[in-house]
PDB file of C-alpha atoms in Angstrom:
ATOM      1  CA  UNK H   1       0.000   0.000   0.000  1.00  0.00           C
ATOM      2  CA  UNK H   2       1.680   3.555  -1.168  1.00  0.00           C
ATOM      3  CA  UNK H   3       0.575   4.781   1.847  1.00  0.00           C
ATOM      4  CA  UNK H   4       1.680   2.260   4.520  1.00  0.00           C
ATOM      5  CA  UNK H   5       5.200   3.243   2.527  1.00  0.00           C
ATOM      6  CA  UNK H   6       5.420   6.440   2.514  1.00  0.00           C
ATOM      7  CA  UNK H   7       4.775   6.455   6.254  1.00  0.00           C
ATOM      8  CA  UNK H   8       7.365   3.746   7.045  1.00  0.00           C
ATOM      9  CA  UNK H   9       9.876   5.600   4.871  1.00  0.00           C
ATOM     10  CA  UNK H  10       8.813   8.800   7.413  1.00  0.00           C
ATOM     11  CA  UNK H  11       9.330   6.734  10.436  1.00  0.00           C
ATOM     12  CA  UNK H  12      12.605   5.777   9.402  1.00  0.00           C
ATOM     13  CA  UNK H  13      13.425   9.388   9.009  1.00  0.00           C
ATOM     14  CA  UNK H  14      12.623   9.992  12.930  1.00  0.00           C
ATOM     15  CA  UNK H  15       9.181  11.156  12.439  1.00  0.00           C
ATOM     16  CA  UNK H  16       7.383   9.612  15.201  1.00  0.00           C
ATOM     17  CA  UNK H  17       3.667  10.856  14.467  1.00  0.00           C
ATOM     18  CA  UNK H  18       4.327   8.765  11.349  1.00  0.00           C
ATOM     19  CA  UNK H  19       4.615   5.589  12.963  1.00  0.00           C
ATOM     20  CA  UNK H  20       1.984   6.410  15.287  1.00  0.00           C
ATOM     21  CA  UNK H  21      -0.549   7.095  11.634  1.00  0.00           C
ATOM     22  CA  UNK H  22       0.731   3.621  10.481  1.00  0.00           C
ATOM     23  CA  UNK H  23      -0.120   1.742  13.172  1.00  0.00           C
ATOM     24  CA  UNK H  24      -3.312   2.633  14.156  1.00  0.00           C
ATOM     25  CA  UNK H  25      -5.090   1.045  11.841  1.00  0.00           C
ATOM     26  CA  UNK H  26      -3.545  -2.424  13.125  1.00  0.00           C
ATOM     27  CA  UNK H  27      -4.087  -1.385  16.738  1.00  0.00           C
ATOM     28  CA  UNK H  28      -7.548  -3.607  16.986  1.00  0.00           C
ATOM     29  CA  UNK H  29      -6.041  -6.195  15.108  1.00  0.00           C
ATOM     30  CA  UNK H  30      -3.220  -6.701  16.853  1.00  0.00           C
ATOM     31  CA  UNK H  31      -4.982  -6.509  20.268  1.00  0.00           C
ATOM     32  CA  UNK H  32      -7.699  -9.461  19.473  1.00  0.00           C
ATOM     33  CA  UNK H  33      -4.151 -11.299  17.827  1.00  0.00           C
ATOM     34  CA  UNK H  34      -2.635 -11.095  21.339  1.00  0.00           C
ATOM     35  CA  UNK H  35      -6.047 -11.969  23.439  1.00  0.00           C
ATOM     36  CA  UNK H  36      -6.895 -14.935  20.646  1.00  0.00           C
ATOM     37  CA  UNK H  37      -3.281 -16.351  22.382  1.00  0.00           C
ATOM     38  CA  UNK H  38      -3.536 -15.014  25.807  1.00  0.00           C
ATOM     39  CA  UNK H  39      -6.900 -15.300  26.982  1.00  0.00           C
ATOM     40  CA  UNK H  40      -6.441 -12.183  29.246  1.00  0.00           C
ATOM     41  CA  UNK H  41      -6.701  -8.607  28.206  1.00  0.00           C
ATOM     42  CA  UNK H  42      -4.143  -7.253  30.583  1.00  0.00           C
ATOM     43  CA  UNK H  43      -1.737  -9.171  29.076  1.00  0.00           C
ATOM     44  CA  UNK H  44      -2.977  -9.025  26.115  1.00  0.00           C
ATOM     45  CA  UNK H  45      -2.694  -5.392  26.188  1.00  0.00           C
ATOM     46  CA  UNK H  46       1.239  -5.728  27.745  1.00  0.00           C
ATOM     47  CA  UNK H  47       1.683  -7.884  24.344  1.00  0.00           C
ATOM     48  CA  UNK H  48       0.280  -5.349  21.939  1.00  0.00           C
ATOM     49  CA  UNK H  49       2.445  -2.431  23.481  1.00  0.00           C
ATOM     50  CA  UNK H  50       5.559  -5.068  23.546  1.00  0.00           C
ATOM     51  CA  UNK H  51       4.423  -5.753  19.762  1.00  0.00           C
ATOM     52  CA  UNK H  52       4.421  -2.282  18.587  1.00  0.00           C
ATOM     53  CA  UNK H  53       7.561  -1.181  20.094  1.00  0.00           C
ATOM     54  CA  UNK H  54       9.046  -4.327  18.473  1.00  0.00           C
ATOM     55  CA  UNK H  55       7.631  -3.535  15.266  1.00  0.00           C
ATOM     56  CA  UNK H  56       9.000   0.078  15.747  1.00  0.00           C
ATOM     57  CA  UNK H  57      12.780  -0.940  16.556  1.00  0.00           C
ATOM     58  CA  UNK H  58      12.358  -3.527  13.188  1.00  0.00           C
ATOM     59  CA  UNK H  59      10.931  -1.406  10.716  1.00  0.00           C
ATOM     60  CA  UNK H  60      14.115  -1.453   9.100  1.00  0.00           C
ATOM     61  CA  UNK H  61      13.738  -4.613   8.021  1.00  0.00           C
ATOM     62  CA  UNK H  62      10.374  -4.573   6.897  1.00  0.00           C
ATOM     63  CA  UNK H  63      11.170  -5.297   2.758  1.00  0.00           C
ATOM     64  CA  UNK H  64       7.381  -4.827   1.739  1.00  0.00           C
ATOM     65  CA  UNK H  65       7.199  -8.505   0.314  1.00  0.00           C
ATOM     66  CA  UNK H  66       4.236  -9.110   2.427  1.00  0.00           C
ATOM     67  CA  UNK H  67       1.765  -6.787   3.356  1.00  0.00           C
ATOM     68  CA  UNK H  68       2.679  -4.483   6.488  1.00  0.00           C
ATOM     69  CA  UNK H  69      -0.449  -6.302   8.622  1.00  0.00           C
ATOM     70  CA  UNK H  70       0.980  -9.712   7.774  1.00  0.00           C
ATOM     71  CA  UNK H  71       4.282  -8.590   9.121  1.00  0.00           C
ATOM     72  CA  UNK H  72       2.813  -7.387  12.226  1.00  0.00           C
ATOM     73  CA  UNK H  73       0.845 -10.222  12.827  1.00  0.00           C
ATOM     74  CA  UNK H  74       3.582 -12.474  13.044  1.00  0.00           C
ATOM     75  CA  UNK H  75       5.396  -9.693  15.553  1.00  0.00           C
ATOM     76  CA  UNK H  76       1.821 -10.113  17.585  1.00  0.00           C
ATOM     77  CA  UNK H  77       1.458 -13.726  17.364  1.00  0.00           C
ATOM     78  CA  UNK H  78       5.749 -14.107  18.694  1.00  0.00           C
ATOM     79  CA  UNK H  79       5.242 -11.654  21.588  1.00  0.00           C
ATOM     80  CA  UNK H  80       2.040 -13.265  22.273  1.00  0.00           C
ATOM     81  CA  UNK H  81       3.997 -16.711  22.660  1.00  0.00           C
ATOM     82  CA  UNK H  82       6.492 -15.198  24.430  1.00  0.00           C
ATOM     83  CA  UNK H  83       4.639 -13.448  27.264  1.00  0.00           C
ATOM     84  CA  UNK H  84       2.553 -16.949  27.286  1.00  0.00           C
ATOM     85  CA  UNK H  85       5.732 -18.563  27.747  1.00  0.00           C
ATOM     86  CA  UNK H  86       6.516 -16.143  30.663  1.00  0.00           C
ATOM     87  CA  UNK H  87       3.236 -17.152  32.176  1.00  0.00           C
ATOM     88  CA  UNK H  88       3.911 -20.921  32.068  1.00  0.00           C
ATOM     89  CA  UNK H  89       7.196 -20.622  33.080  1.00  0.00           C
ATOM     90  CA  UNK H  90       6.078 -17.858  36.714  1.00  0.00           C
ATOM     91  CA  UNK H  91       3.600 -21.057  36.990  1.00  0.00           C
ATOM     92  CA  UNK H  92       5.472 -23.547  36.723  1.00  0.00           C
ATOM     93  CA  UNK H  93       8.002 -22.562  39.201  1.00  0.00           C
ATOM     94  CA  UNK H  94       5.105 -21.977  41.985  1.00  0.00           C
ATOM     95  CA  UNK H  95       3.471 -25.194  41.289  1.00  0.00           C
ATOM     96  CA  UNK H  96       7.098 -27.042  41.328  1.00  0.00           C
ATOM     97  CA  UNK H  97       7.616 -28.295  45.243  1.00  0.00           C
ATOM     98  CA  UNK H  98      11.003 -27.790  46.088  1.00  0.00           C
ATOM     99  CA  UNK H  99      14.019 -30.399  44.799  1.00  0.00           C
ATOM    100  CA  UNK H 100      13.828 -32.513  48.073  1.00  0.00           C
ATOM    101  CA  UNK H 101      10.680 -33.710  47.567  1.00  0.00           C
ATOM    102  CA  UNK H 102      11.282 -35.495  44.537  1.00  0.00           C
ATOM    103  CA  UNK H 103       9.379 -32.782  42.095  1.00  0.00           C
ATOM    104  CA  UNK H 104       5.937 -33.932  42.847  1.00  0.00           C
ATOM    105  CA  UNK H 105       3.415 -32.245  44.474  1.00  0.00           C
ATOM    106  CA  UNK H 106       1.536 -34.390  46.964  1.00  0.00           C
ATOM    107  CA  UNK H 107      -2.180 -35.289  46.117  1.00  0.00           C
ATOM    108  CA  UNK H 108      -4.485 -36.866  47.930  1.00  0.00           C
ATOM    109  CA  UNK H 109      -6.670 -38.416  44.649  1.00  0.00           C
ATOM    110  CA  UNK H 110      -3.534 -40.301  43.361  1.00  0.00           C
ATOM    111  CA  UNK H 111      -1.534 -42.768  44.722  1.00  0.00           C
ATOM    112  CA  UNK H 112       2.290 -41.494  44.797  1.00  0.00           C
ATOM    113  CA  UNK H 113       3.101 -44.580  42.349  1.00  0.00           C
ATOM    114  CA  UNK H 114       0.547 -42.843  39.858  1.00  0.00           C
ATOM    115  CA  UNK H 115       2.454 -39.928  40.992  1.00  0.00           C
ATOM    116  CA  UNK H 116       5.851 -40.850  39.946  1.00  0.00           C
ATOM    117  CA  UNK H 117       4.652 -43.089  36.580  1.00  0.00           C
ATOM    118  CA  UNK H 118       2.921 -39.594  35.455  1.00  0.00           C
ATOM    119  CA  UNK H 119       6.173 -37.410  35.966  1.00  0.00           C
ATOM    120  CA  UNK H 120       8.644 -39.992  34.759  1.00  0.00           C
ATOM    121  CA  UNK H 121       6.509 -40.208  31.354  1.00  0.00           C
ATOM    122  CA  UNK H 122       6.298 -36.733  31.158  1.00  0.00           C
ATOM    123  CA  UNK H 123       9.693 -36.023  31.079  1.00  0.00           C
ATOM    124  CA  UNK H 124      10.563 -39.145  28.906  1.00  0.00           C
ATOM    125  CA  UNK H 125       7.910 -37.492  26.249  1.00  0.00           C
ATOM    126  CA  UNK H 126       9.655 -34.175  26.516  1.00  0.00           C
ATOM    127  CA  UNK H 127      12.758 -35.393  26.033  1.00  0.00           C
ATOM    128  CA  UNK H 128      11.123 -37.474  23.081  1.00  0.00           C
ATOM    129  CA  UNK H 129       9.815 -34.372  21.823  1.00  0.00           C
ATOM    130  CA  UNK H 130      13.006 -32.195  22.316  1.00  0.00           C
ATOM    131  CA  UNK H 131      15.293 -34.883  20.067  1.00  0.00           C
ATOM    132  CA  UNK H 132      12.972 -34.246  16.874  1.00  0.00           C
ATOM    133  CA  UNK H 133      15.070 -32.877  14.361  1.00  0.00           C
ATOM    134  CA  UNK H 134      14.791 -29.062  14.165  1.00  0.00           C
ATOM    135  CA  UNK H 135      12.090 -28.513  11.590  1.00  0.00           C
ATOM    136  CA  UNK H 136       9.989 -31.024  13.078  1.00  0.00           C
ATOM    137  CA  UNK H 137      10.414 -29.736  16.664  1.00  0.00           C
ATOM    138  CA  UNK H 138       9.179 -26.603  15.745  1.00  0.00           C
ATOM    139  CA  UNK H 139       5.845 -27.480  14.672  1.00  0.00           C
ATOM    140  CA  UNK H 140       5.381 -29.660  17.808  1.00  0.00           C
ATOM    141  CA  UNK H 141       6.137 -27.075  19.737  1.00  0.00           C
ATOM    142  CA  UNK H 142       3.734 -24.518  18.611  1.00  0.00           C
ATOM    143  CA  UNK H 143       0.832 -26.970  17.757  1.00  0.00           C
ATOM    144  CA  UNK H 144       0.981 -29.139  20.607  1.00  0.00           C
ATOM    145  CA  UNK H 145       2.672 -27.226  23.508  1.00  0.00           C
ATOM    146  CA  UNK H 146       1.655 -23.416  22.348  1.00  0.00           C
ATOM    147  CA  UNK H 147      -1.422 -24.832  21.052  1.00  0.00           C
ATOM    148  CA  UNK H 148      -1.234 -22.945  17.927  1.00  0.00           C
ATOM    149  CA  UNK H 149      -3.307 -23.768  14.305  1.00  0.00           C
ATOM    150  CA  UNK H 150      -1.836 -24.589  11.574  1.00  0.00           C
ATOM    151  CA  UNK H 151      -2.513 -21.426  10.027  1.00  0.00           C
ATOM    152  CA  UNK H 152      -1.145 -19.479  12.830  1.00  0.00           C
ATOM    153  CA  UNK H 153       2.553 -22.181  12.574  1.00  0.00           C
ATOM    154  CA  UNK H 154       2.659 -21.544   8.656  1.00  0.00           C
ATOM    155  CA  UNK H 155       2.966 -17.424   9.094  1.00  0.00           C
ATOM    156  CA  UNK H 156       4.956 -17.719  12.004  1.00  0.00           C
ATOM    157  CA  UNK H 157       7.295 -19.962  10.139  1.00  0.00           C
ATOM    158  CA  UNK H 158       6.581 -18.374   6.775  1.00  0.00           C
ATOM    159  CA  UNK H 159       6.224 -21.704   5.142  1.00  0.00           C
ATOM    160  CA  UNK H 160       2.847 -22.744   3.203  1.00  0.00           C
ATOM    161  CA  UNK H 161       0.520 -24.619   5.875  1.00  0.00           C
ATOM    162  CA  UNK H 162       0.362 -27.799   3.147  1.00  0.00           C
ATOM    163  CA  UNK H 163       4.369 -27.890   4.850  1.00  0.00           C
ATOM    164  CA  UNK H 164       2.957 -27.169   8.234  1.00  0.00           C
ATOM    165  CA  UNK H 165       0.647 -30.395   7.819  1.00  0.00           C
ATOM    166  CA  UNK H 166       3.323 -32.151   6.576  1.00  0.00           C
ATOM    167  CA  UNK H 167       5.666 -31.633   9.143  1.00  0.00           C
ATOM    168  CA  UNK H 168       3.087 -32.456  11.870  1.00  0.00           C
ATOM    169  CA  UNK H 169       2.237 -35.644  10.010  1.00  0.00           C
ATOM    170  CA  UNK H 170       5.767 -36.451  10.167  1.00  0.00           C
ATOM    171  CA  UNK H 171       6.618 -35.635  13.655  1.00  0.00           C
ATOM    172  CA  UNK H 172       3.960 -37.652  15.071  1.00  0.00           C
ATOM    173  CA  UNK H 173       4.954 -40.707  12.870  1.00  0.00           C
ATOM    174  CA  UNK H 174       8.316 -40.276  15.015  1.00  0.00           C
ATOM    175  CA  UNK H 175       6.675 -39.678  17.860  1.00  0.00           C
ATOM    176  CA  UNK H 176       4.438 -42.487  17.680  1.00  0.00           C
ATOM    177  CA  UNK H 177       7.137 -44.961  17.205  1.00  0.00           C
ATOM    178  CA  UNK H 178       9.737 -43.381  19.831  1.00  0.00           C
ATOM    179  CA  UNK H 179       6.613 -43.746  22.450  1.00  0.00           C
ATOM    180  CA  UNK H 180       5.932 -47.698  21.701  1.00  0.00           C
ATOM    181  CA  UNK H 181       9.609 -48.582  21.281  1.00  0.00           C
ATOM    182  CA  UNK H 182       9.802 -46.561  25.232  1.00  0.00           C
ATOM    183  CA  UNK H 183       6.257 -48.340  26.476  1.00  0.00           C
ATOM    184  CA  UNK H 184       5.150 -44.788  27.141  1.00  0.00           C
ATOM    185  CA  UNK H 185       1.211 -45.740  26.637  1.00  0.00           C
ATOM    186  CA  UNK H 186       1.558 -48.676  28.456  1.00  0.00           C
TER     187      UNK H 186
END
C-alpha cells in the first residue's frame, strides 16, 4: 500500500507521528491477535504495546514482500507466545515443590506410584519431543505445547501450511514410534 510506505519511509526518518498514523489502523487487530493467544486482556494489552515497540525498533527490516499487517501479525502472534511462555514458566516454578521432595506435588486423589509413573513419562515425552530434528520440533512445539493452528505455525514460520501439515504428520509418525519402542502408553 503507497501509503503504509510512505509512512514507514517517514518513520525511518525519525518522524514519530508517522509511525503512530501507520499503526493505528492495526491497533484492533493486533490486540484481538494477542487476546486470541492469551486469553487475558491485561496481558494481552502488555503484548500489543511489547508488539508495537518491536515492530518500531524492526521497521528497518520490513522489505514490503508481504503486506505491512501480515508482518505485524507475526510480531503479535511471537510476543504473544512469548509473554505466554513467561506465564507458564512464573507457573510452573510456583506449582514445582522444592528439589527434596522429589518434584511432585503431593495429592491426595492419586496414589504417589501414579504420581511418579505420570512425571517420569512426562519427562521421557519431553525429552522425546526435544530430540525431533529441528524442523519437526518446531511445529510440535507450537501446535501441541503453544497450542497454535496450523494457520497461525505456517505465518509464524513463513512456510505454506500444506508444509505445516506435513511436518506435523511427520513428527507424530516419530513420535508415535519413539513412544511404543519406550512403552510410554503402556
Amino acid at each position: 500500500m503507497p501509503q503504509e510506505r510512505f509512512l514507514i519511509q517517514q518513520c525511518l526518518s525519525g518522524n514519530q507521528d508517522a509511525f503512530r498514523r501507520l499503526i493505528e489502523p492495526h491497533q484492533d487487530f493486533v490486540f484481538r491477535v494477542a487476546i486470541s493467544v492469551l486469553g487475558s486482556r491485561e496481558e494481552a494489552e502488555e503484548a500489543a504495546q511489547d508488539a508495537f515497540v518491536r515492530a518500531y525498533r524492526g521497521l528497518g527490516s520490513f522489505s514490503g514482500k508481504v503486506p505491512f499487517q501480515a508482518w505485524m501479525y507475526r510480531i503479535a502472534v511471537r510476543t504473544a507466545l512469548n509473554v505466554r511462555r513467561r506465564r507458564r514458566r512464573r507457573l510452573f516454578e510456583r506449582l514445582t515443590p522444592p528439589a527434596w521432595f522429589g518434584g511432585l506435588a503431593s495429592s491426595e486423589t492419586e496414589a504417589p506410584d501414579t504420581q511418579f509413573a505420570k512425571r517420569d513419562a512426562r519427562i521421557r515425552l519431553r525429552a522425546i519431543i526435544d530430540r525431533l530434528p529441528g524442523k519437526l520440533h518446531e511445529v510440535v512445539v507450537l501446535s501441541y505445547l503453544q497450542e497454535l493452528a496450523g494457520s497461525e505455525i505456517a505465518i509464524i514460520l513463513n512456510i505454506p501450511e500444506g508444509t505445516v501439515k506435513s511436518r506435523l504428520h511427520r513428527a507424530r509418525e516419530k513420535l508415535q514410534k519413539e513412544i511404543e519402542r519406550q512403552g510410554l502408553l503402556d
